[in-house]
Amino acid sequence: MRPTEPAQEAKAAKAVVRGSERQLLLFSGRAHPEFAERVAQELGTGLVPTQARDFANGEIYVRFEESVRGADCFVVQSHTAPINTWIMEQLIMIDALKRASARSVTVVAPFYGYSRQDKKHRGREPISARLLADLLTAAGADRIITVDLHTDQIVGFFDGPVDHLFALPTLADHIAAGTGHAGLTVVSPDAGRVRVADRWCDRLGAPLAIVHKKRDKDIAHQISVHEVVGDVEGRVCVLVDDMVDTAGTICAAAEALYDNGARDVIVAATHGILSGPAVDRLKNSRVSRFVFTDTLPTAAATGLDKVEVLSIAPVVAQAIREIFENGSVTNLLDKL
């Protein structure tokens, strides 16, 4: 027996070394696979083959075709329409990974669903953004990567690390390259976006203006624009927002700017949700350019010459790399 003991010890040592190696695996749901593929290309890897299908009654089935045991898994799923379907699919994917002994599961949600329901405006209302964070936690998510949350407080809804990335550098630098810095005014479409607009001002060295509006609390998407605060006459106005849904708010704000003498209006928003009448409103608006990122699929508007889509995949991929290598996402954001 003694002659075989060293060989057994060497085999055991080799197993420990092999077990200490970490593996990054990237997964994509069916909501926006093109974005996940761009992230995979930036990381120099591929997506794990996944079976995903619906039963006749709408239930979702998911199975991964490779072992995930001991791997650091990143599940990419943007919460686009039909939003509840894709959120449920992501929850099922997380559950499957945890039950398959994944070392860690990171949710990559470029657009975080229900982010506008972050607080109670009136009695008997839910805080759905918190509910979604609880669902992700219950499913087994260890971490979240997301881009431009509607409000920063949502970071605190999840009991774990949240890497909140920003599209501002990508959008602002693109607009500055196309228009220059002279004659620009950054415009917040409402009082709630002033802090974000202020960061744009610092980046572009431009003054700030605000469109004062009032929303009818009993009628969805009903906007009444009152006045423009700030000097916009003869200037190129950059309207900045986190999302464009039905485009009612942003197009009304643009009209107010033109009525106050703006020479041109450019809209820059991270998430092009573009629901319902949005595409028609973009088409008929006097806005010269709408600039979005690819956090959501924008196929409905790709035929419009005035719509530009920039990829945020390099930023997301770099954040994934920093997390996997135990680097600093904060340092990454400081460099942007």
PDB file of N, CA, C and O in Angstrom, residues 163-204:
ATOM      1  N   ASP A 163     -24.147  46.784  -9.295  1.00  0.00           N
ATOM      2  CA  ASP A 163     -23.233  47.608 -10.092  1.00  0.00           C
ATOM      3  C   ASP A 163     -24.076  48.436 -11.055  1.00  0.00           C
ATOM      4  O   ASP A 163     -24.573  47.935 -12.061  1.00  0.00           O
ATOM      5  N   HIS A 164     -24.228  49.708 -10.704  1.00  0.00           N
ATOM      6  CA  HIS A 164     -25.073  50.631 -11.462  1.00  0.00           C
ATOM      7  C   HIS A 164     -24.199  51.373 -12.479  1.00  0.00           C
ATOM      8  O   HIS A 164     -23.436  52.272 -12.121  1.00  0.00           O
ATOM      9  N   LEU A 165     -24.307  50.968 -13.735  1.00  0.00           N
ATOM     10  CA  LEU A 165     -23.498  51.549 -14.802  1.00  0.00           C
ATOM     11  C   LEU A 165     -24.229  52.719 -15.451  1.00  0.00           C
ATOM     12  O   LEU A 165     -25.455  52.839 -15.337  1.00  0.00           O
ATOM     13  N   PHE A 166     -23.481  53.561 -16.157  1.00  0.00           N
ATOM     14  CA  PHE A 166     -24.053  54.768 -16.750  1.00  0.00           C
ATOM     15  C   PHE A 166     -23.714  54.864 -18.231  1.00  0.00           C
ATOM     16  O   PHE A 166     -22.579  54.597 -18.636  1.00  0.00           O
ATOM     17  N   ALA A 167     -24.714  55.283 -19.004  1.00  0.00           N
ATOM     18  CA  ALA A 167     -24.520  55.458 -20.444  1.00  0.00           C
ATOM     19  C   ALA A 167     -24.109  56.878 -20.795  1.00  0.00           C
ATOM     20  O   ALA A 167     -23.836  57.159 -21.967  1.00  0.00           O
ATOM     21  N   LEU A 168     -24.055  57.748 -19.812  1.00  0.00           N
ATOM     22  CA  LEU A 168     -23.760  59.162 -20.072  1.00  0.00           C
ATOM     23  C   LEU A 168     -22.482  59.368 -20.890  1.00  0.00           C
ATOM     24  O   LEU A 168     -22.506  60.104 -21.880  1.00  0.00           O
ATOM     25  N   PRO A 169     -21.349  58.747 -20.516  1.00  0.00           N
ATOM     26  CA  PRO A 169     -20.136  58.988 -21.313  1.00  0.00           C
ATOM     27  C   PRO A 169     -20.296  58.566 -22.769  1.00  0.00           C
ATOM     28  O   PRO A 169     -19.850  59.273 -23.677  1.00  0.00           O
ATOM     29  N   THR A 170     -20.933  57.429 -23.012  1.00  0.00           N
ATOM     30  CA  THR A 170     -21.127  56.947 -24.377  1.00  0.00           C
ATOM     31  C   THR A 170     -21.990  57.909 -25.174  1.00  0.00           C
ATOM     32  O   THR A 170     -21.664  58.282 -26.315  1.00  0.00           O
ATOM     33  N   LEU A 171     -23.103  58.338 -24.589  1.00  0.00           N
ATOM     34  CA  LEU A 171     -24.031  59.231 -25.279  1.00  0.00           C
ATOM     35  C   LEU A 171     -23.449  60.634 -25.446  1.00  0.00           C
ATOM     36  O   LEU A 171     -23.489  61.211 -26.542  1.00  0.00           O
ATOM     37  N   ALA A 172     -22.907  61.182 -24.371  1.00  0.00           N
ATOM     38  CA  ALA A 172     -22.421  62.560 -24.400  1.00  0.00           C
ATOM     39  C   ALA A 172     -21.251  62.734 -25.361  1.00  0.00           C
ATOM     40  O   ALA A 172     -21.194  63.700 -26.127  1.00  0.00           O
ATOM     41  N   ASP A 173     -20.311  61.802 -25.326  1.00  0.00           N
ATOM     42  CA  ASP A 173     -19.151  61.912 -26.212  1.00  0.00           C
ATOM     43  C   ASP A 173     -19.558  61.785 -27.678  1.00  0.00           C
ATOM     44  O   ASP A 173     -18.992  62.450 -28.554  1.00  0.00           O
ATOM     45  N   HIS A 174     -20.552  60.941 -27.946  1.00  0.00           N
ATOM     46  CA  HIS A 174     -21.040  60.790 -29.322  1.00  0.00           C
ATOM     47  C   HIS A 174     -21.691  62.079 -29.803  1.00  0.00           C
ATOM     48  O   HIS A 174     -21.437  62.523 -30.942  1.00  0.00           O
ATOM     49  N   ILE A 175     -22.497  62.699 -28.975  1.00  0.00           N
ATOM     50  CA  ILE A 175     -23.169  63.941 -29.368  1.00  0.00           C
ATOM     51  C   ILE A 175     -22.162  65.072 -29.517  1.00  0.00           C
ATOM     52  O   ILE A 175     -22.217  65.864 -30.465  1.00  0.00           O
ATOM     53  N   ALA A 176     -21.200  65.155 -28.603  1.00  0.00           N
ATOM     54  CA  ALA A 176     -20.176  66.201 -28.694  1.00  0.00           C
ATOM     55  C   ALA A 176     -19.354  66.049 -29.968  1.00  0.00           C
ATOM     56  O   ALA A 176     -18.990  67.046 -30.614  1.00  0.00           O
ATOM     57  N   ALA A 177     -19.067  64.800 -30.352  1.00  0.00           N
ATOM     58  CA  ALA A 177     -18.281  64.568 -31.573  1.00  0.00           C
ATOM     59  C   ALA A 177     -19.040  65.007 -32.814  1.00  0.00           C
ATOM     60  O   ALA A 177     -18.435  65.446 -33.798  1.00  0.00           O
ATOM     61  N   GLY A 178     -20.372  64.912 -32.768  1.00  0.00           N
ATOM     62  CA  GLY A 178     -21.167  65.260 -33.939  1.00  0.00           C
ATOM     63  C   GLY A 178     -21.574  66.705 -34.016  1.00  0.00           C
ATOM     64  O   GLY A 178     -21.869  67.214 -35.108  1.00  0.00           O
ATOM     65  N   THR A 179     -21.604  67.392 -32.864  1.00  0.00           N
ATOM     66  CA  THR A 179     -22.095  68.772 -32.854  1.00  0.00           C
ATOM     67  C   THR A 179     -21.082  69.784 -32.315  1.00  0.00           C
ATOM     68  O   THR A 179     -21.253  70.976 -32.504  1.00  0.00           O
ATOM     69  N   GLY A 180     -20.048  69.287 -31.630  1.00  0.00           N
ATOM     70  CA  GLY A 180     -19.141  70.200 -30.954  1.00  0.00           C
ATOM     71  C   GLY A 180     -19.737  70.652 -29.631  1.00  0.00           C
ATOM     72  O   GLY A 180     -20.869  70.311 -29.294  1.00  0.00           O
ATOM     73  N   HIS A 181     -18.992  71.418 -28.888  1.00  0.00           N
ATOM     74  CA  HIS A 181     -19.457  71.869 -27.572  1.00  0.00           C
ATOM     75  C   HIS A 181     -20.073  73.261 -27.624  1.00  0.00           C
ATOM     76  O   HIS A 181     -20.860  73.623 -26.759  1.00  0.00           O
ATOM     77  N   ALA A 182     -19.717  74.050 -28.604  1.00  0.00           N
ATOM     78  CA  ALA A 182     -20.186  75.438 -28.666  1.00  0.00           C
ATOM     79  C   ALA A 182     -21.674  75.491 -28.989  1.00  0.00           C
ATOM     80  O   ALA A 182     -22.165  74.761 -29.846  1.00  0.00           O
ATOM     81  N   GLY A 183     -22.385  76.328 -28.270  1.00  0.00           N
ATOM     82  CA  GLY A 183     -23.799  76.543 -28.544  1.00  0.00           C
ATOM     83  C   GLY A 183     -24.717  75.470 -28.016  1.00  0.00           C
ATOM     84  O   GLY A 183     -25.912  75.473 -28.330  1.00  0.00           O
ATOM     85  N   LEU A 184     -24.195  74.553 -27.183  1.00  0.00           N
ATOM     86  CA  LEU A 184     -25.026  73.486 -26.635  1.00  0.00           C
ATOM     87  C   LEU A 184     -25.652  73.922 -25.316  1.00  0.00           C
ATOM     88  O   LEU A 184     -25.017  74.613 -24.507  1.00  0.00           O
ATOM     89  N   THR A 185     -26.880  73.502 -25.092  1.00  0.00           N
ATOM     90  CA  THR A 185     -27.536  73.632 -23.797  1.00  0.00           C
ATOM     91  C   THR A 185     -28.127  72.279 -23.434  1.00  0.00           C
ATOM     92  O   THR A 185     -28.833  71.664 -24.239  1.00  0.00           O
ATOM     93  N   VAL A 186     -27.811  71.790 -22.246  1.00  0.00           N
ATOM     94  CA  VAL A 186     -28.369  70.531 -21.770  1.00  0.00           C
ATOM     95  C   VAL A 186     -29.710  70.832 -21.110  1.00  0.00           C
ATOM     96  O   VAL A 186     -29.821  71.755 -20.296  1.00  0.00           O
ATOM     97  N   VAL A 187     -30.728  70.041 -21.462  1.00  0.00           N
ATOM     98  CA  VAL A 187     -32.079  70.305 -20.967  1.00  0.00           C
ATOM     99  C   VAL A 187     -32.616  69.081 -20.242  1.00  0.00           C
ATOM    100  O   VAL A 187     -32.588  67.964 -20.775  1.00  0.00           O
ATOM    101  N   SER A 188     -33.113  69.306 -19.030  1.00  0.00           N
ATOM    102  CA  SER A 188     -33.810  68.260 -18.301  1.00  0.00           C
ATOM    103  C   SER A 188     -35.295  68.342 -18.634  1.00  0.00           C
ATOM    104  O   SER A 188     -35.885  69.421 -18.557  1.00  0.00           O
ATOM    105  N   PRO A 189     -35.930  67.226 -19.009  1.00  0.00           N
ATOM    106  CA  PRO A 189     -37.342  67.272 -19.379  1.00  0.00           C
ATOM    107  C   PRO A 189     -38.285  67.458 -18.201  1.00  0.00           C
ATOM    108  O   PRO A 189     -39.471  67.698 -18.394  1.00  0.00           O
ATOM    109  N   ASP A 190     -37.776  67.335 -16.984  1.00  0.00           N
ATOM    110  CA  ASP A 190     -38.581  67.585 -15.785  1.00  0.00           C
ATOM    111  C   ASP A 190     -37.635  67.778 -14.608  1.00  0.00           C
ATOM    112  O   ASP A 190     -36.419  67.582 -14.721  1.00  0.00           O
ATOM    113  N   ALA A 191     -38.198  68.161 -13.484  1.00  0.00           N
ATOM    114  CA  ALA A 191     -37.374  68.448 -12.307  1.00  0.00           C
ATOM    115  C   ALA A 191     -36.666  67.203 -11.785  1.00  0.00           C
ATOM    116  O   ALA A 191     -35.582  67.294 -11.198  1.00  0.00           O
ATOM    117  N   GLY A 192     -37.255  66.026 -12.011  1.00  0.00           N
ATOM    118  CA  GLY A 192     -36.678  64.797 -11.488  1.00  0.00           C
ATOM    119  C   GLY A 192     -35.379  64.375 -12.143  1.00  0.00           C
ATOM    120  O   GLY A 192     -34.644  63.553 -11.603  1.00  0.00           O
ATOM    121  N   ARG A 193     -35.090  64.902 -13.327  1.00  0.00           N
ATOM    122  CA  ARG A 193     -33.881  64.499 -14.041  1.00  0.00           C
ATOM    123  C   ARG A 193     -32.782  65.566 -13.970  1.00  0.00           C
ATOM    124  O   ARG A 193     -31.776  65.471 -14.683  1.00  0.00           O
ATOM    125  N   VAL A 194     -32.940  66.555 -13.102  1.00  0.00           N
ATOM    126  CA  VAL A 194     -31.984  67.666 -13.050  1.00  0.00           C
ATOM    127  C   VAL A 194     -30.595  67.176 -12.643  1.00  0.00           C
ATOM    128  O   VAL A 194     -29.579  67.622 -13.193  1.00  0.00           O
ATOM    129  N   ARG A 195     -30.526  66.258 -11.680  1.00  0.00           N
ATOM    130  CA  ARG A 195     -29.212  65.785 -11.228  1.00  0.00           C
ATOM    131  C   ARG A 195     -28.446  65.123 -12.369  1.00  0.00           C
ATOM    132  O   ARG A 195     -27.249  65.347 -12.537  1.00  0.00           O
ATOM    133  N   VAL A 196     -29.141  64.286 -13.150  1.00  0.00           N
ATOM    134  CA  VAL A 196     -28.496  63.640 -14.294  1.00  0.00           C
ATOM    135  C   VAL A 196     -28.086  64.672 -15.332  1.00  0.00           C
ATOM    136  O   VAL A 196     -26.979  64.625 -15.878  1.00  0.00           O
ATOM    137  N   ALA A 197     -28.976  65.632 -15.602  1.00  0.00           N
ATOM    138  CA  ALA A 197     -28.667  66.676 -16.577  1.00  0.00           C
ATOM    139  C   ALA A 197     -27.449  67.492 -16.136  1.00  0.00           C
ATOM    140  O   ALA A 197     -26.641  67.935 -16.964  1.00  0.00           O
ATOM    141  N   ASP A 198     -27.313  67.672 -14.828  1.00  0.00           N
ATOM    142  CA  ASP A 198     -26.168  68.416 -14.298  1.00  0.00           C
ATOM    143  C   ASP A 198     -24.856  67.694 -14.603  1.00  0.00           C
ATOM    144  O   ASP A 198     -23.830  68.336 -14.891  1.00  0.00           O
ATOM    145  N   ARG A 199     -24.876  66.351 -14.560  1.00  0.00           N
ATOM    146  CA  ARG A 199     -23.674  65.586 -14.907  1.00  0.00           C
ATOM    147  C   ARG A 199     -23.340  65.772 -16.389  1.00  0.00           C
ATOM    148  O   ARG A 199     -22.164  65.828 -16.772  1.00  0.00           O
ATOM    149  N   TRP A 200     -24.372  65.824 -17.217  1.00  0.00           N
ATOM    150  CA  TRP A 200     -24.158  66.107 -18.639  1.00  0.00           C
ATOM    151  C   TRP A 200     -23.499  67.475 -18.823  1.00  0.00           C
ATOM    152  O   TRP A 200     -22.595  67.629 -19.654  1.00  0.00           O
ATOM    153  N   CYS A 201     -23.959  68.453 -18.062  1.00  0.00           N
ATOM    154  CA  CYS A 201     -23.380  69.804 -18.151  1.00  0.00           C
ATOM    155  C   CYS A 201     -21.894  69.780 -17.822  1.00  0.00           C
ATOM    156  O   CYS A 201     -21.080  70.437 -18.495  1.00  0.00           O
ATOM    157  N   ASP A 202     -21.530  69.036 -16.785  1.00  0.00           N
ATOM    158  CA  ASP A 202     -20.115  68.927 -16.417  1.00  0.00           C
ATOM    159  C   ASP A 202     -19.316  68.260 -17.530  1.00  0.00           C
ATOM    160  O   ASP A 202     -18.177  68.660 -17.810  1.00  0.00           O
ATOM    161  N   ARG A 203     -19.887  67.244 -18.144  1.00  0.00           N
ATOM    162  CA  ARG A 203     -19.189  66.504 -19.198  1.00  0.00           C
ATOM    163  C   ARG A 203     -19.002  67.351 -20.452  1.00  0.00           C
ATOM    164  O   ARG A 203     -17.939  67.307 -21.096  1.00  0.00           O
ATOM    165  N   LEU A 204     -20.043  68.120 -20.810  1.00  0.00           N
ATOM    166  CA  LEU A 204     -20.016  68.880 -22.064  1.00  0.00           C
ATOM    167  C   LEU A 204     -19.612  70.341 -21.878  1.00  0.00           C
ATOM    168  O   LEU A 204     -19.407  71.047 -22.866  1.00  0.00           O
TER     169      LEU A 204
END
